[in-house]
Amino acid sequence: MTHPLPDAWAGPGHVMSHDKPIPEGFETAALFDPFEIYVGPFFQSLGNRPRAHAFRVDERHLNLQGVCHGGMLMTFADSSLGLAAWAATDRAPCVTASMQSQFLKPARLGDLVVVTPEVTRRTRELVFIRGDFMVGDTMIATVSSIWKLLAPA
């Protein structure tokens, strides 16, 4: 069973961007993985199905070239596509089996990166999900992933 983490686990404090406004049409997403708390907040669309996910690029996410680090985009991809896998399996535990990315354009400081994951196939043990990562009308990355359902303990 998963539970939201306590506020005391909200990461390194002053470098967090929780004081930034929540994007219009979104709400703050509950983060269940302690690692995500250090790079969030992440957002999810209000009531939309399929659900969109987003994050705003802040100073913590930049590489030495001053654009969003590819590792941050992959972290967000793993989180957002993972939530789609979880939803597609009625919240069954699953893990990332494979993830392939194509980085097309940079995301810059202040950009809102949005993805609406698409489940393309599901078998008894696997879920296939893809997503186009957008900043406004510009596609900055595409990701294809395979998720493995875990056997009950």
Tab-separated table of C-alpha atoms in Angstrom:
chain	number	residue	atom	x	y	z
A	1	MET	CA	0.000	0.000	0.000
A	2	THR	CA	1.363	3.436	-0.889
A	3	HIS	CA	0.932	6.591	1.143
A	4	PRO	CA	1.911	10.217	0.550
A	5	LEU	CA	5.189	11.030	2.225
A	6	PRO	CA	5.249	13.323	5.250
A	7	ASP	CA	6.134	16.984	4.722
A	8	ALA	CA	9.347	16.393	6.671
A	9	TRP	CA	10.600	14.373	3.686
A	10	ALA	CA	10.120	17.261	1.270
A	11	GLY	CA	13.765	17.340	0.262
A	12	PRO	CA	16.460	19.960	0.601
A	13	GLY	CA	14.194	22.839	1.586
A	14	HIS	CA	15.266	26.169	0.091
A	15	VAL	CA	16.050	24.769	-3.358
A	16	MET	CA	12.590	23.296	-3.802
A	17	SER	CA	10.198	25.089	-6.138
A	18	HIS	CA	7.026	24.494	-4.118
A	19	ASP	CA	6.533	28.256	-3.871
A	20	LYS	CA	5.991	28.560	-7.651
A	21	PRO	CA	2.366	28.758	-8.811
A	22	ILE	CA	0.656	25.527	-9.837
A	23	PRO	CA	0.112	25.566	-13.627
A	24	GLU	CA	-3.442	26.330	-14.721
A	25	GLY	CA	-5.485	23.157	-15.221
A	26	PHE	CA	-3.181	21.083	-12.993
A	27	GLU	CA	-2.896	20.053	-9.360
A	28	THR	CA	0.145	18.934	-7.404
A	29	ALA	CA	0.659	15.186	-7.820
A	30	ALA	CA	1.281	12.981	-4.804
A	31	LEU	CA	4.837	11.654	-4.966
A	32	PHE	CA	5.297	8.151	-3.573
A	33	ASP	CA	8.958	7.580	-4.395
A	34	PRO	CA	11.313	9.398	-1.996
A	35	PHE	CA	13.709	10.143	-4.883
A	36	GLU	CA	11.028	12.108	-6.771
A	37	ILE	CA	10.630	14.495	-3.861
A	38	TYR	CA	14.110	15.875	-4.539
A	39	VAL	CA	13.280	16.776	-8.141
A	40	GLY	CA	9.551	17.664	-7.862
A	41	PRO	CA	6.994	18.938	-7.570
A	42	PHE	CA	5.223	17.149	-10.400
A	43	PHE	CA	1.699	18.035	-11.486
A	44	GLN	CA	-1.267	16.144	-12.936
A	45	SER	CA	-4.171	17.490	-14.940
A	46	LEU	CA	-7.481	18.068	-13.218
A	47	GLY	CA	-10.012	15.377	-14.086
A	48	ASN	CA	-8.738	14.745	-17.607
A	49	ARG	CA	-8.669	11.233	-18.983
A	50	PRO	CA	-6.163	10.456	-20.249
A	51	ARG	CA	-4.333	12.307	-17.520
A	52	ALA	CA	-1.536	14.736	-18.419
A	53	HIS	CA	1.549	15.123	-16.223
A	54	ALA	CA	3.860	18.134	-15.968
A	55	PHE	CA	6.822	19.730	-14.225
A	56	ARG	CA	8.337	23.190	-14.431
A	57	VAL	CA	12.079	23.372	-15.151
A	58	ASP	CA	13.877	25.126	-12.295
A	59	GLU	CA	17.526	25.748	-11.434
A	60	ARG	CA	17.976	22.265	-9.924
A	61	HIS	CA	17.131	20.656	-13.262
A	62	LEU	CA	19.736	22.458	-15.401
A	63	ASN	CA	22.936	21.004	-16.827
A	64	LEU	CA	26.155	22.958	-17.489
A	65	GLN	CA	24.721	24.231	-20.801
A	66	GLY	CA	21.864	25.885	-18.908
A	67	VAL	CA	19.104	23.621	-20.248
A	68	CYS	CA	17.135	20.832	-18.595
A	69	HIS	CA	19.338	17.816	-17.889
A	70	GLY	CA	18.404	14.678	-19.838
A	71	GLY	CA	18.467	12.737	-16.583
A	72	MET	CA	15.724	14.991	-15.230
A	73	LEU	CA	13.599	14.373	-18.314
A	74	MET	CA	14.117	10.619	-17.881
A	75	THR	CA	13.221	10.829	-14.185
A	76	PHE	CA	10.011	12.643	-15.102
A	77	ALA	CA	9.338	10.113	-17.894
A	78	ASP	CA	9.781	7.214	-15.479
A	79	SER	CA	7.412	8.826	-12.980
A	80	SER	CA	4.693	9.925	-15.416
A	81	LEU	CA	4.702	6.826	-17.619
A	82	GLY	CA	4.921	4.695	-14.474
A	83	LEU	CA	1.760	6.297	-13.122
A	84	ALA	CA	0.063	5.460	-16.429
A	85	ALA	CA	1.218	1.829	-16.110
A	86	TRP	CA	-0.067	1.741	-12.557
A	87	ALA	CA	-3.456	3.113	-13.689
A	88	ALA	CA	-3.635	0.656	-16.619
A	89	THR	CA	-3.118	-2.300	-14.268
A	90	ASP	CA	-5.615	-1.274	-11.585
A	91	ARG	CA	-2.715	-0.170	-9.362
A	92	ALA	CA	-0.805	-3.439	-9.568
A	93	PRO	CA	2.873	-3.126	-8.642
A	94	CYS	CA	5.071	-2.811	-11.723
A	95	VAL	CA	8.623	-1.792	-12.575
A	96	THR	CA	10.388	-0.255	-15.545
A	97	ALA	CA	11.674	-3.029	-17.826
A	98	SER	CA	12.829	-0.803	-20.685
A	99	MET	CA	12.790	2.872	-21.587
A	100	GLN	CA	13.995	4.412	-24.853
A	101	SER	CA	14.221	8.152	-25.351
A	102	GLN	CA	14.829	10.560	-28.179
A	103	PHE	CA	15.789	14.079	-27.115
A	104	LEU	CA	14.704	16.503	-29.847
A	105	LYS	CA	14.923	20.041	-28.410
A	106	PRO	CA	16.046	21.531	-25.101
A	107	ALA	CA	13.719	22.523	-22.286
A	108	ARG	CA	14.792	25.795	-20.673
A	109	LEU	CA	14.530	27.389	-17.251
A	110	GLY	CA	10.866	28.132	-16.490
A	111	ASP	CA	9.457	25.852	-19.213
A	112	LEU	CA	6.462	23.683	-18.358
A	113	VAL	CA	7.137	20.164	-19.679
A	114	VAL	CA	3.903	18.211	-20.279
A	115	VAL	CA	3.235	14.616	-21.328
A	116	THR	CA	0.025	12.659	-21.813
A	117	PRO	CA	1.088	8.999	-21.623
A	118	GLU	CA	-0.497	6.582	-24.087
A	119	VAL	CA	-0.863	2.871	-23.339
A	120	THR	CA	-0.203	1.191	-26.691
A	121	ARG	CA	-0.438	-2.460	-25.647
A	122	ARG	CA	-0.980	-4.638	-22.619
A	123	THR	CA	-0.318	-8.310	-22.046
A	124	ARG	CA	-0.761	-10.391	-18.920
A	125	GLU	CA	2.713	-9.410	-17.671
A	126	LEU	CA	3.717	-6.282	-19.620
A	127	VAL	CA	2.399	-2.780	-20.341
A	128	PHE	CA	3.733	-0.751	-23.287
A	129	ILE	CA	3.504	3.037	-22.913
A	130	ARG	CA	4.758	5.956	-24.979
A	131	GLY	CA	4.691	9.697	-24.562
A	132	ASP	CA	5.513	12.888	-26.435
A	133	PHE	CA	7.048	15.438	-24.069
A	134	MET	CA	5.960	18.943	-24.995
A	135	VAL	CA	6.806	22.535	-24.115
A	136	GLY	CA	3.851	24.449	-25.501
A	137	ASP	CA	3.428	23.223	-29.087
A	138	THR	CA	7.059	22.061	-29.368
A	139	MET	CA	7.914	18.386	-28.938
A	140	ILE	CA	11.149	18.187	-26.950
A	141	ALA	CA	11.375	14.398	-26.458
A	142	THR	CA	9.624	11.120	-27.126
A	143	VAL	CA	9.823	8.115	-24.835
A	144	SER	CA	8.735	4.501	-25.303
A	145	SER	CA	8.650	2.191	-22.308
A	146	ILE	CA	7.820	-1.338	-21.224
A	147	TRP	CA	6.590	-2.047	-17.698
A	148	LYS	CA	6.715	-5.457	-16.003
A	149	LEU	CA	3.944	-6.408	-13.599
A	150	LEU	CA	5.286	-7.910	-10.394
A	151	ALA	CA	3.960	-11.205	-9.135
A	152	PRO	CA	2.076	-10.961	-5.840
A	153	ALA	CA	4.283	-11.709	-2.831
